[in-house]
Structures are given as structure tokens and as C-alpha cells.
mmCIF file of C-alpha atoms in Angstrom:
data_model
loop_
_atom_site.group_PDB
_atom_site.id
_atom_site.type_symbol
_atom_site.label_atom_id
_atom_site.label_comp_id
_atom_site.label_asym_id
_atom_site.label_seq_id
_atom_site.Cartn_x
_atom_site.Cartn_y
_atom_site.Cartn_z
ATOM 1 C CA UNK A 64 23.358 39.363 28.021
ATOM 2 C CA UNK A 65 21.551 36.165 27.169
ATOM 3 C CA UNK A 66 17.847 35.970 26.426
ATOM 4 C CA UNK A 67 17.096 32.274 26.282
ATOM 5 C CA UNK A 68 13.333 32.331 25.975
ATOM 6 C CA UNK A 69 11.961 33.550 29.268
ATOM 7 C CA UNK A 70 10.629 36.861 27.979
ATOM 8 C CA UNK A 71 7.180 37.565 26.624
ATOM 9 C CA UNK A 72 8.374 37.352 23.044
ATOM 10 C CA UNK A 73 9.976 33.973 23.393
ATOM 11 C CA UNK A 74 8.621 31.138 21.276
ATOM 12 C CA UNK A 75 6.322 28.843 23.203
ATOM 13 C CA UNK A 76 6.569 25.133 22.798
ATOM 14 C CA UNK A 77 3.296 23.403 21.986
ATOM 15 C CA UNK A 78 1.971 21.402 24.924
ATOM 16 C CA UNK A 79 2.745 17.734 24.827
ATOM 17 C CA UNK A 80 -0.217 15.498 24.111
ATOM 18 C CA UNK A 81 -0.192 12.318 26.087
ATOM 19 C CA UNK A 82 -0.483 9.341 23.773
ATOM 20 C CA UNK A 83 -2.578 6.417 24.926
ATOM 21 C CA UNK A 84 -0.735 3.255 25.841
ATOM 22 C CA UNK A 85 -0.365 0.440 23.333
ATOM 23 C CA UNK A 86 -2.841 -1.613 25.355
ATOM 24 C CA UNK A 87 -5.672 0.899 24.959
ATOM 25 C CA UNK A 88 -4.762 1.414 21.309
ATOM 26 C CA UNK A 89 -5.241 -2.330 20.822
ATOM 27 C CA UNK A 90 -8.530 -2.230 22.734
ATOM 28 C CA UNK A 91 -9.730 0.584 20.480
ATOM 29 C CA UNK A 92 -8.699 -1.369 17.394
ATOM 30 C CA UNK A 93 -10.452 -4.515 18.609
ATOM 31 C CA UNK A 94 -13.662 -2.597 19.285
ATOM 32 C CA UNK A 95 -13.656 -0.955 15.869
ATOM 33 C CA UNK A 96 -12.948 -4.221 14.075
ATOM 34 C CA UNK A 97 -15.686 -6.066 15.966
ATOM 35 C CA UNK A 98 -18.454 -3.496 15.599
ATOM 36 C CA UNK A 99 -17.699 -2.867 11.912
ATOM 37 C CA UNK A 100 -18.165 -6.533 10.974
ATOM 38 C CA UNK A 101 -21.742 -7.345 9.854
ATOM 39 C CA UNK A 102 -21.195 -11.077 10.409
ATOM 40 C CA UNK A 103 -20.125 -10.757 14.041
ATOM 41 C CA UNK A 104 -22.899 -8.261 14.728
ATOM 42 C CA UNK A 105 -25.475 -10.647 13.275
ATOM 43 C CA UNK A 106 -24.356 -13.857 14.962
ATOM 44 C CA UNK A 107 -22.893 -12.609 18.238
ATOM 45 C CA UNK A 108 -24.964 -9.516 19.079
ATOM 46 C CA UNK A 109 -28.290 -9.798 17.251
ATOM 47 C CA UNK A 110 -28.811 -13.566 17.569
ATOM 48 C CA UNK A 111 -29.360 -13.572 21.375
ATOM 49 C CA UNK A 112 -31.679 -10.565 21.021
ATOM 50 C CA UNK A 113 -33.731 -12.283 18.309
ATOM 51 C CA UNK A 114 -33.864 -15.506 20.321
ATOM 52 C CA UNK A 115 -35.122 -13.597 23.333
ATOM 53 C CA UNK A 116 -37.775 -11.734 21.378
ATOM 54 C CA UNK A 117 -38.983 -15.035 19.933
ATOM 55 C CA UNK A 118 -39.081 -16.946 23.234
ATOM 56 C CA UNK A 119 -40.346 -13.937 25.145
ATOM 57 C CA UNK A 120 -43.288 -13.343 22.828
ATOM 58 C CA UNK A 121 -44.106 -17.061 22.699
ATOM 59 C CA UNK A 122 -44.495 -17.185 26.499
ATOM 60 C CA UNK A 123 -45.646 -13.586 27.024
ATOM 61 C CA UNK A 124 -49.162 -14.618 28.046
ATOM 62 C CA UNK A 125 -47.684 -16.895 30.749
ATOM 63 C CA UNK A 126 -45.172 -14.352 32.023
ATOM 64 C CA UNK A 127 -46.544 -14.239 35.598
ATOM 65 C CA UNK A 128 -46.977 -17.989 36.049
ATOM 66 C CA UNK A 129 -44.617 -19.419 38.657
ATOM 67 C CA UNK A 130 -42.861 -22.622 37.600
ATOM 68 C CA UNK A 131 -40.955 -25.026 39.795
ATOM 69 C CA UNK A 132 -37.506 -25.601 38.288
ATOM 70 C CA UNK A 133 -35.397 -27.783 40.546
ATOM 71 C CA UNK A 134 -35.408 -26.078 43.938
ATOM 72 C CA UNK A 135 -36.474 -22.708 42.535
ATOM 73 C CA UNK A 136 -39.893 -21.189 42.085
ATOM 74 C CA UNK A 137 -39.486 -18.770 39.185
ATOM 75 C CA UNK A 138 -41.878 -16.897 36.925
ATOM 76 C CA UNK A 139 -41.972 -17.797 33.248
ATOM 77 C CA UNK A 140 -40.784 -14.296 32.326
ATOM 78 C CA UNK A 141 -37.731 -14.626 34.572
ATOM 79 C CA UNK A 142 -37.129 -18.190 33.388
ATOM 80 C CA UNK A 143 -36.906 -17.081 29.761
ATOM 81 C CA UNK A 144 -34.839 -14.051 30.780
ATOM 82 C CA UNK A 145 -32.365 -16.168 32.750
ATOM 83 C CA UNK A 146 -32.058 -18.601 29.860
ATOM 84 C CA UNK A 147 -31.220 -15.875 27.375
ATOM 85 C CA UNK A 148 -28.705 -14.301 29.777
ATOM 86 C CA UNK A 149 -26.799 -17.586 29.884
ATOM 87 C CA UNK A 150 -27.186 -18.064 26.136
ATOM 88 C CA UNK A 151 -25.916 -14.554 25.358
ATOM 89 C CA UNK A 152 -22.972 -14.910 27.723
ATOM 90 C CA UNK A 153 -21.969 -18.229 26.174
ATOM 91 C CA UNK A 154 -22.372 -16.743 22.693
ATOM 92 C CA UNK A 155 -20.083 -13.778 23.387
ATOM 93 C CA UNK A 156 -17.552 -15.278 25.808
ATOM 94 C CA UNK A 157 -17.307 -18.815 24.408
ATOM 95 C CA UNK A 158 -18.361 -18.997 20.746
ATOM 96 C CA UNK A 159 -17.096 -15.538 19.815
ATOM 97 C CA UNK A 160 -13.711 -16.104 21.481
ATOM 98 C CA UNK A 161 -13.261 -19.588 20.016
ATOM 99 C CA UNK A 162 -14.195 -18.571 16.458
ATOM 100 C CA UNK A 163 -12.309 -15.280 16.573
ATOM 101 C CA UNK A 164 -9.058 -16.775 17.854
ATOM 102 C CA UNK A 165 -9.201 -19.679 15.375
ATOM 103 C CA UNK A 166 -9.718 -17.351 12.395
ATOM 104 C CA UNK A 167 -6.987 -14.942 13.478
ATOM 105 C CA UNK A 168 -4.566 -17.774 14.063
ATOM 106 C CA UNK A 169 -5.262 -19.300 10.645
ATOM 107 C CA UNK A 170 -4.790 -15.996 8.797
ATOM 108 C CA UNK A 171 -1.559 -15.226 10.611
ATOM 109 C CA UNK A 172 -2.749 -12.099 12.432
ATOM 110 C CA UNK A 173 -1.319 -13.169 15.773
ATOM 111 C CA UNK A 174 1.907 -14.196 14.060
ATOM 112 C CA UNK A 175 2.273 -10.655 12.725
ATOM 113 C CA UNK A 176 1.836 -9.189 16.203
ATOM 114 C CA UNK A 177 4.635 -11.444 17.408
ATOM 115 C CA UNK A 178 7.016 -9.621 15.069
ATOM 116 C CA UNK A 179 6.257 -6.274 16.759
ATOM 117 C CA UNK A 180 7.379 -4.953 20.179
ATOM 118 C CA UNK A 181 3.840 -5.437 21.505
ATOM 119 C CA UNK A 182 3.770 -8.063 24.253
ATOM 120 C CA UNK A 183 1.494 -11.124 23.966
ATOM 121 C CA UNK A 184 -0.252 -10.046 27.178
ATOM 122 C CA UNK A 185 -1.236 -6.762 25.511
ATOM 123 C CA UNK A 186 -2.624 -8.524 22.442
ATOM 124 C CA UNK A 187 -4.667 -11.087 24.368
ATOM 125 C CA UNK A 188 -5.655 -8.629 27.098
ATOM 126 C CA UNK A 189 -7.080 -6.186 24.548
ATOM 127 C CA UNK A 190 -8.996 -9.016 22.871
ATOM 128 C CA UNK A 191 -10.528 -10.137 26.186
ATOM 129 C CA UNK A 192 -11.379 -6.571 27.233
ATOM 130 C CA UNK A 193 -13.248 -6.146 23.940
ATOM 131 C CA UNK A 194 -15.059 -9.412 24.644
ATOM 132 C CA UNK A 195 -16.018 -8.253 28.136
ATOM 133 C CA UNK A 196 -17.321 -4.896 26.857
ATOM 134 C CA UNK A 197 -19.310 -6.685 24.152
ATOM 135 C CA UNK A 198 -20.827 -9.004 26.760
ATOM 136 C CA UNK A 199 -21.839 -6.029 28.908
ATOM 137 C CA UNK A 200 -23.511 -4.334 25.932
ATOM 138 C CA UNK A 201 -25.394 -7.459 24.805
ATOM 139 C CA UNK A 202 -26.538 -8.315 28.329
ATOM 140 C CA UNK A 203 -27.591 -4.708 28.849
ATOM 141 C CA UNK A 204 -29.737 -4.740 25.699
ATOM 142 C CA UNK A 205 -31.342 -8.039 26.671
ATOM 143 C CA UNK A 206 -32.015 -6.760 30.192
ATOM 144 C CA UNK A 207 -33.667 -3.604 28.859
ATOM 145 C CA UNK A 208 -35.946 -5.675 26.620
ATOM 146 C CA UNK A 209 -36.858 -7.958 29.512
ATOM 147 C CA UNK A 210 -37.590 -5.210 32.022
ATOM 148 C CA UNK A 211 -39.580 -2.957 29.699
ATOM 149 C CA UNK A 212 -41.218 -5.425 27.344
ATOM 150 C CA UNK A 213 -41.336 -8.960 28.730
ATOM 151 C CA UNK A 214 -42.535 -8.574 32.315
ATOM 152 C CA UNK A 215 -39.210 -9.411 33.969
ATOM 153 C CA UNK A 216 -38.847 -8.491 37.627
ATOM 154 C CA UNK A 217 -35.512 -8.479 39.482
ATOM 155 C CA UNK A 218 -35.395 -8.388 43.261
ATOM 156 C CA UNK A 219 -32.857 -5.665 44.206
ATOM 157 C CA UNK A 220 -31.708 -7.810 47.141
ATOM 158 C CA UNK A 221 -30.673 -10.552 44.684
ATOM 159 C CA UNK A 222 -29.041 -8.270 42.128
ATOM 160 C CA UNK A 223 -25.490 -8.753 43.550
ATOM 161 C CA UNK A 224 -25.876 -12.517 43.179
ATOM 162 C CA UNK A 225 -27.018 -12.083 39.569
ATOM 163 C CA UNK A 226 -24.022 -9.897 38.722
ATOM 164 C CA UNK A 227 -21.665 -12.315 40.480
ATOM 165 C CA UNK A 228 -23.152 -15.237 38.518
ATOM 166 C CA UNK A 229 -22.639 -13.424 35.203
ATOM 167 C CA UNK A 230 -19.064 -12.505 36.121
ATOM 168 C CA UNK A 231 -18.337 -16.110 37.088
ATOM 169 C CA UNK A 232 -19.830 -17.222 33.788
ATOM 170 C CA UNK A 233 -17.516 -14.920 31.857
ATOM 171 C CA UNK A 234 -14.475 -16.088 33.848
ATOM 172 C CA UNK A 235 -15.443 -19.667 32.972
ATOM 173 C CA UNK A 236 -16.509 -19.297 29.324
ATOM 174 C CA UNK A 237 -13.672 -17.091 28.039
ATOM 175 C CA UNK A 238 -10.852 -19.574 28.882
ATOM 176 C CA UNK A 239 -12.972 -22.429 27.522
ATOM 177 C CA UNK A 240 -13.409 -20.444 24.305
ATOM 178 C CA UNK A 241 -9.649 -19.953 24.054
ATOM 179 C CA UNK A 242 -9.157 -23.689 24.556
ATOM 180 C CA UNK A 243 -11.860 -24.571 22.006
ATOM 181 C CA UNK A 244 -10.162 -22.336 19.425
ATOM 182 C CA UNK A 245 -7.445 -24.994 19.169
ATOM 183 C CA UNK A 246 -9.882 -27.538 17.706
ATOM 184 C CA UNK A 247 -10.680 -26.114 14.217
ATOM 185 C CA UNK A 248 -7.952 -27.027 11.700
ATOM 186 C CA UNK A 249 -8.621 -23.886 9.638
ATOM 187 C CA UNK A 250 -10.780 -20.766 9.476
ATOM 188 C CA UNK A 251 -13.484 -22.408 7.361
ATOM 189 C CA UNK A 252 -14.043 -25.106 9.976
ATOM 190 C CA UNK A 253 -14.148 -22.690 12.930
ATOM 191 C CA UNK A 254 -17.805 -21.648 12.723
ATOM 192 C CA UNK A 255 -19.399 -25.108 12.226
ATOM 193 C CA UNK A 256 -17.149 -26.839 14.742
ATOM 194 C CA UNK A 257 -17.578 -24.252 17.498
ATOM 195 C CA UNK A 258 -21.331 -23.908 16.925
ATOM 196 C CA UNK A 259 -21.573 -27.703 17.020
ATOM 197 C CA UNK A 260 -20.367 -27.447 20.619
ATOM 198 C CA UNK A 261 -22.070 -24.190 21.567
ATOM 199 C CA UNK A 262 -25.692 -24.787 20.551
ATOM 200 C CA UNK A 263 -26.139 -28.234 22.175
ATOM 201 C CA UNK A 264 -24.412 -27.030 25.357
ATOM 202 C CA UNK A 265 -26.589 -23.891 25.478
ATOM 203 C CA UNK A 266 -29.890 -25.712 25.076
ATOM 204 C CA UNK A 267 -28.962 -28.643 27.324
ATOM 205 C CA UNK A 268 -28.250 -26.124 30.095
ATOM 206 C CA UNK A 269 -32.020 -25.936 30.705
ATOM 207 C CA UNK A 270 -32.292 -22.185 30.571
ATOM 208 C CA UNK A 271 -35.094 -21.811 28.032
ATOM 209 C CA UNK A 272 -37.187 -24.901 28.674
ATOM 210 C CA UNK A 273 -36.792 -27.860 30.993
ATOM 211 C CA UNK A 274 -36.225 -30.968 28.875
ATOM 212 C CA UNK A 275 -37.045 -34.469 30.215
ATOM 213 C CA UNK A 276 -33.622 -35.943 29.569
ATOM 214 C CA UNK A 277 -33.621 -38.873 31.958
ATOM 215 C CA UNK A 278 -31.369 -39.502 34.917
ATOM 216 C CA UNK A 279 -28.305 -40.653 32.982
ATOM 217 C CA UNK A 280 -28.265 -37.746 30.511
ATOM 218 C CA UNK A 281 -29.141 -35.236 33.243
ATOM 219 C CA UNK A 282 -26.200 -36.450 35.331
ATOM 220 C CA UNK A 283 -23.891 -35.658 32.403
ATOM 221 C CA UNK A 284 -25.441 -32.286 31.495
ATOM 222 C CA UNK A 285 -25.279 -31.200 35.143
ATOM 223 C CA UNK A 286 -21.495 -31.370 34.867
ATOM 224 C CA UNK A 287 -21.284 -29.222 31.726
ATOM 225 C CA UNK A 288 -20.437 -25.551 32.322
ATOM 226 C CA UNK A 289 -23.751 -24.239 31.001
ATOM 227 C CA UNK A 290 -25.786 -25.997 33.677
ATOM 228 C CA UNK A 291 -24.164 -24.511 36.834
ATOM 229 C CA UNK A 292 -24.285 -21.082 35.196
ATOM 230 C CA UNK A 293 -28.018 -21.524 34.610
ATOM 231 C CA UNK A 294 -28.560 -22.660 38.195
ATOM 232 C CA UNK A 295 -26.847 -19.550 39.583
ATOM 233 C CA UNK A 296 -28.780 -17.210 37.278
ATOM 234 C CA UNK A 297 -32.102 -18.861 38.051
ATOM 235 C CA UNK A 298 -31.398 -18.659 41.779
ATOM 236 C CA UNK A 299 -30.832 -14.911 41.523
ATOM 237 C CA UNK A 300 -34.065 -14.451 39.521
ATOM 238 C CA UNK A 301 -36.298 -16.865 41.429
ATOM 239 C CA UNK A 302 -39.208 -16.086 43.719
ATOM 240 C CA UNK A 303 -38.263 -18.826 46.177
ATOM 241 C CA UNK A 304 -35.487 -21.319 46.737
ATOM 242 C CA UNK A 305 -31.767 -20.953 47.416
ATOM 243 C CA UNK A 306 -30.206 -17.751 46.104
ATOM 244 C CA UNK A 307 -26.662 -19.126 45.839
ATOM 245 C CA UNK A 308 -25.399 -22.600 45.014
ATOM 246 C CA UNK A 309 -21.801 -23.209 46.033
ATOM 247 C CA UNK A 310 -21.379 -26.558 44.180
ATOM 248 C CA UNK A 311 -22.240 -24.680 40.956
ATOM 249 C CA UNK A 312 -19.635 -22.038 41.810
ATOM 250 C CA UNK A 313 -16.898 -24.640 42.343
ATOM 251 C CA UNK A 314 -17.885 -26.416 39.128
ATOM 252 C CA UNK A 315 -17.630 -23.195 37.123
ATOM 253 C CA UNK A 316 -14.237 -22.414 38.657
ATOM 254 C CA UNK A 317 -13.050 -25.945 37.846
ATOM 255 C CA UNK A 318 -14.062 -25.505 34.189
ATOM 256 C CA UNK A 319 -12.337 -22.106 34.166
ATOM 257 C CA UNK A 320 -9.134 -23.648 35.516
ATOM 258 C CA UNK A 321 -9.293 -26.462 32.953
ATOM 259 C CA UNK A 322 -9.795 -24.034 30.073
ATOM 260 C CA UNK A 323 -6.953 -21.824 31.286
ATOM 261 C CA UNK A 324 -4.517 -24.734 31.626
ATOM 262 C CA UNK A 325 -5.372 -26.137 28.187
ATOM 263 C CA UNK A 326 -5.195 -22.726 26.514
ATOM 264 C CA UNK A 327 -1.836 -21.856 28.100
ATOM 265 C CA UNK A 328 -0.330 -25.280 27.485
ATOM 266 C CA UNK A 329 -1.286 -25.747 23.832
ATOM 267 C CA UNK A 330 -1.981 -22.209 22.615
ATOM 268 C CA UNK A 331 -0.458 -21.461 19.199
ATOM 269 C CA UNK A 332 0.174 -18.049 17.701
ATOM 270 C CA UNK A 333 0.259 -19.431 14.154
ATOM 271 C CA UNK A 334 -1.651 -22.189 12.421
ATOM 272 C CA UNK A 335 0.062 -25.238 10.993
ATOM 273 C CA UNK A 336 -2.169 -24.792 7.928
ATOM 274 C CA UNK A 337 -1.412 -21.128 7.343
ATOM 275 C CA UNK A 338 -2.884 -19.878 4.056
ATOM 276 C CA UNK A 339 -0.602 -19.146 1.119
ATOM 277 C CA UNK A 340 0.936 -15.686 1.280
ATOM 278 C CA UNK A 341 1.467 -15.473 5.051
ATOM 279 C CA UNK A 342 4.593 -17.629 5.297
ATOM 280 C CA UNK A 343 8.147 -16.371 5.346
ATOM 281 C CA UNK A 344 10.128 -15.788 2.178
ATOM 282 C CA UNK A 345 12.461 -18.651 3.128
ATOM 283 C CA UNK A 346 9.555 -21.078 3.364
ATOM 284 C CA UNK A 347 8.145 -19.906 0.026
ATOM 285 C CA UNK A 348 11.523 -20.378 -1.674
ATOM 286 C CA UNK A 349 11.843 -23.819 -0.131
ATOM 287 C CA UNK A 350 8.378 -24.804 -1.348
ATOM 288 C CA UNK A 351 9.093 -23.555 -4.877
ATOM 289 C CA UNK A 352 12.429 -25.374 -5.020
ATOM 290 C CA UNK A 353 10.742 -28.537 -3.807
ATOM 291 C CA UNK A 354 8.097 -28.205 -6.490
ATOM 292 C CA UNK A 355 10.736 -27.794 -9.230
ATOM 293 C CA UNK A 356 12.680 -30.745 -7.917
#
């Protein structure tokens, strides 16, 4: 008579533990790498917070004054808050993506992933999910500072428009960051080149202060992606004026489409100037033979 393990004394198999998918493993790795880096924490997370504390304290005595900005009547507290929301979103979704992708490409990290069974969609998807989570955290910290320390008031009826504006901004800035990552020739040039684009675009957006730029310059800055994002945020935070601006929405979507097309068309997994030590053995032998010849 056979006893094949159904009795009380039969050995029990340990329960199977469900392993997370490779996508979520990559997301976890991206999060750990980002939050363990002092440089990224300082420039991507703490910089918008420090900017907001500085601007917020400078205009704290004028927090309740209503200013006319374009078609919107908005308090100074909400004006500074809206400016830093746009600045923080551009910092995380544009500058962080552009610098991060350029550095990883130069050091051959993406090239290594291409030699594994992990799909490119998993690698890039995990990177963008980490970027989105970082943006949520930074914007949440800035919002807490504004609501509890800077006199910011948000009309609950306009909160959906504010969230939609921030989501549109992320959808626009992340593809533009991926496209801008193609510009730096190496990792050393990534930070100065990207910041040379980011800081002028952020301040010309008119979020912090309204600069008298003149008609010609204003006509150009109105077409840059930072300006329509600022208009949508200010509309959601304003006391009067239009809540939603459809031309700004279409302009953001157009920039998003342009960034996506450029990034998909010319995206490279490896840099042409890959540092020594990351090339294949065949290439290293070829270089050494060429040097001896």
C-alpha cells in the first residue's frame, strides 16, 4: 500500500514565495540608487526646497497682496508657490532625466542592460517611474512648506486643475529631458550643458517674478515649454481669471510629442565616447594592435 505524502507525518513543502517582477525590481533599484546619492539629493531634491524657502521668506510680508499677472489675479504667496512648483517639476522631470540618462549612457550602464534578458521597456519604464515618484515627493514637500509656513491657499474647486497641470508638465518635461540627454558628448559635460538650458528656461517662464522682457523676447519665451506650464499652474492658484488655458495645453502636448519623437528617433544605448574599460575585448585588442602598428 502506497503512502505518498497525504498523511499527517508526510513532509510538507515550504510555501512558494512570489518573487516580484523584473520591472518592480528595477524600480526598487532605481529608487535606492537615487536616494543614496548625495549629489542628486542636493541638486534635484534640496535645491527647489532651498529656492522656495529663500523666495518665500523674501516675500513673506507681502504674502496676501494680490498681483495682476496676465489675466490672473493671484496672491504673492501663491505666485511664489506656483513658480517653485514649475521649477521643481522641471528640475526633476527635465534636468534630472537629461543628466541621468547622459551619464548612464556614457558609462555604459544601459549597454550592460542590453546584454541581459531585461527588455528596454522595463529599463526605461523603471527609470521614469522613479522619476515620477521623486517628483511627487519633492512637490509634496514644497506644498507642505507652502501651506503651513508661507501663507499659500489652494481653492479645493481648482485642485483638479492644479493636479492636471502638474501631470501635463511631467508628460511634457520627461520626454524633453530624454531628448536633451543626447546633447552632452560625455558625462562631464552633462551637468553644465543641461543646466545651461534648464536655469534660463525656468526663470524665463515667469513663475517667480515677472520680468519686463519686451514684446519680441516675450513672444519667444511664450512658446517655450516652461511658460505654458506656468500659465496653467497660476490659473489653478489664482483668485480671479481663467482657470484653464487650452492653448497652453496644446503647446505642452506639442513639446511632449516633439521630445518623444526626437528621443525615440535618435536615442542611443551606448555613447560613442565610451570610457576606457567598458568596450568589448575585440575592440580593446584592435586598439592595442593599432597602437603597436
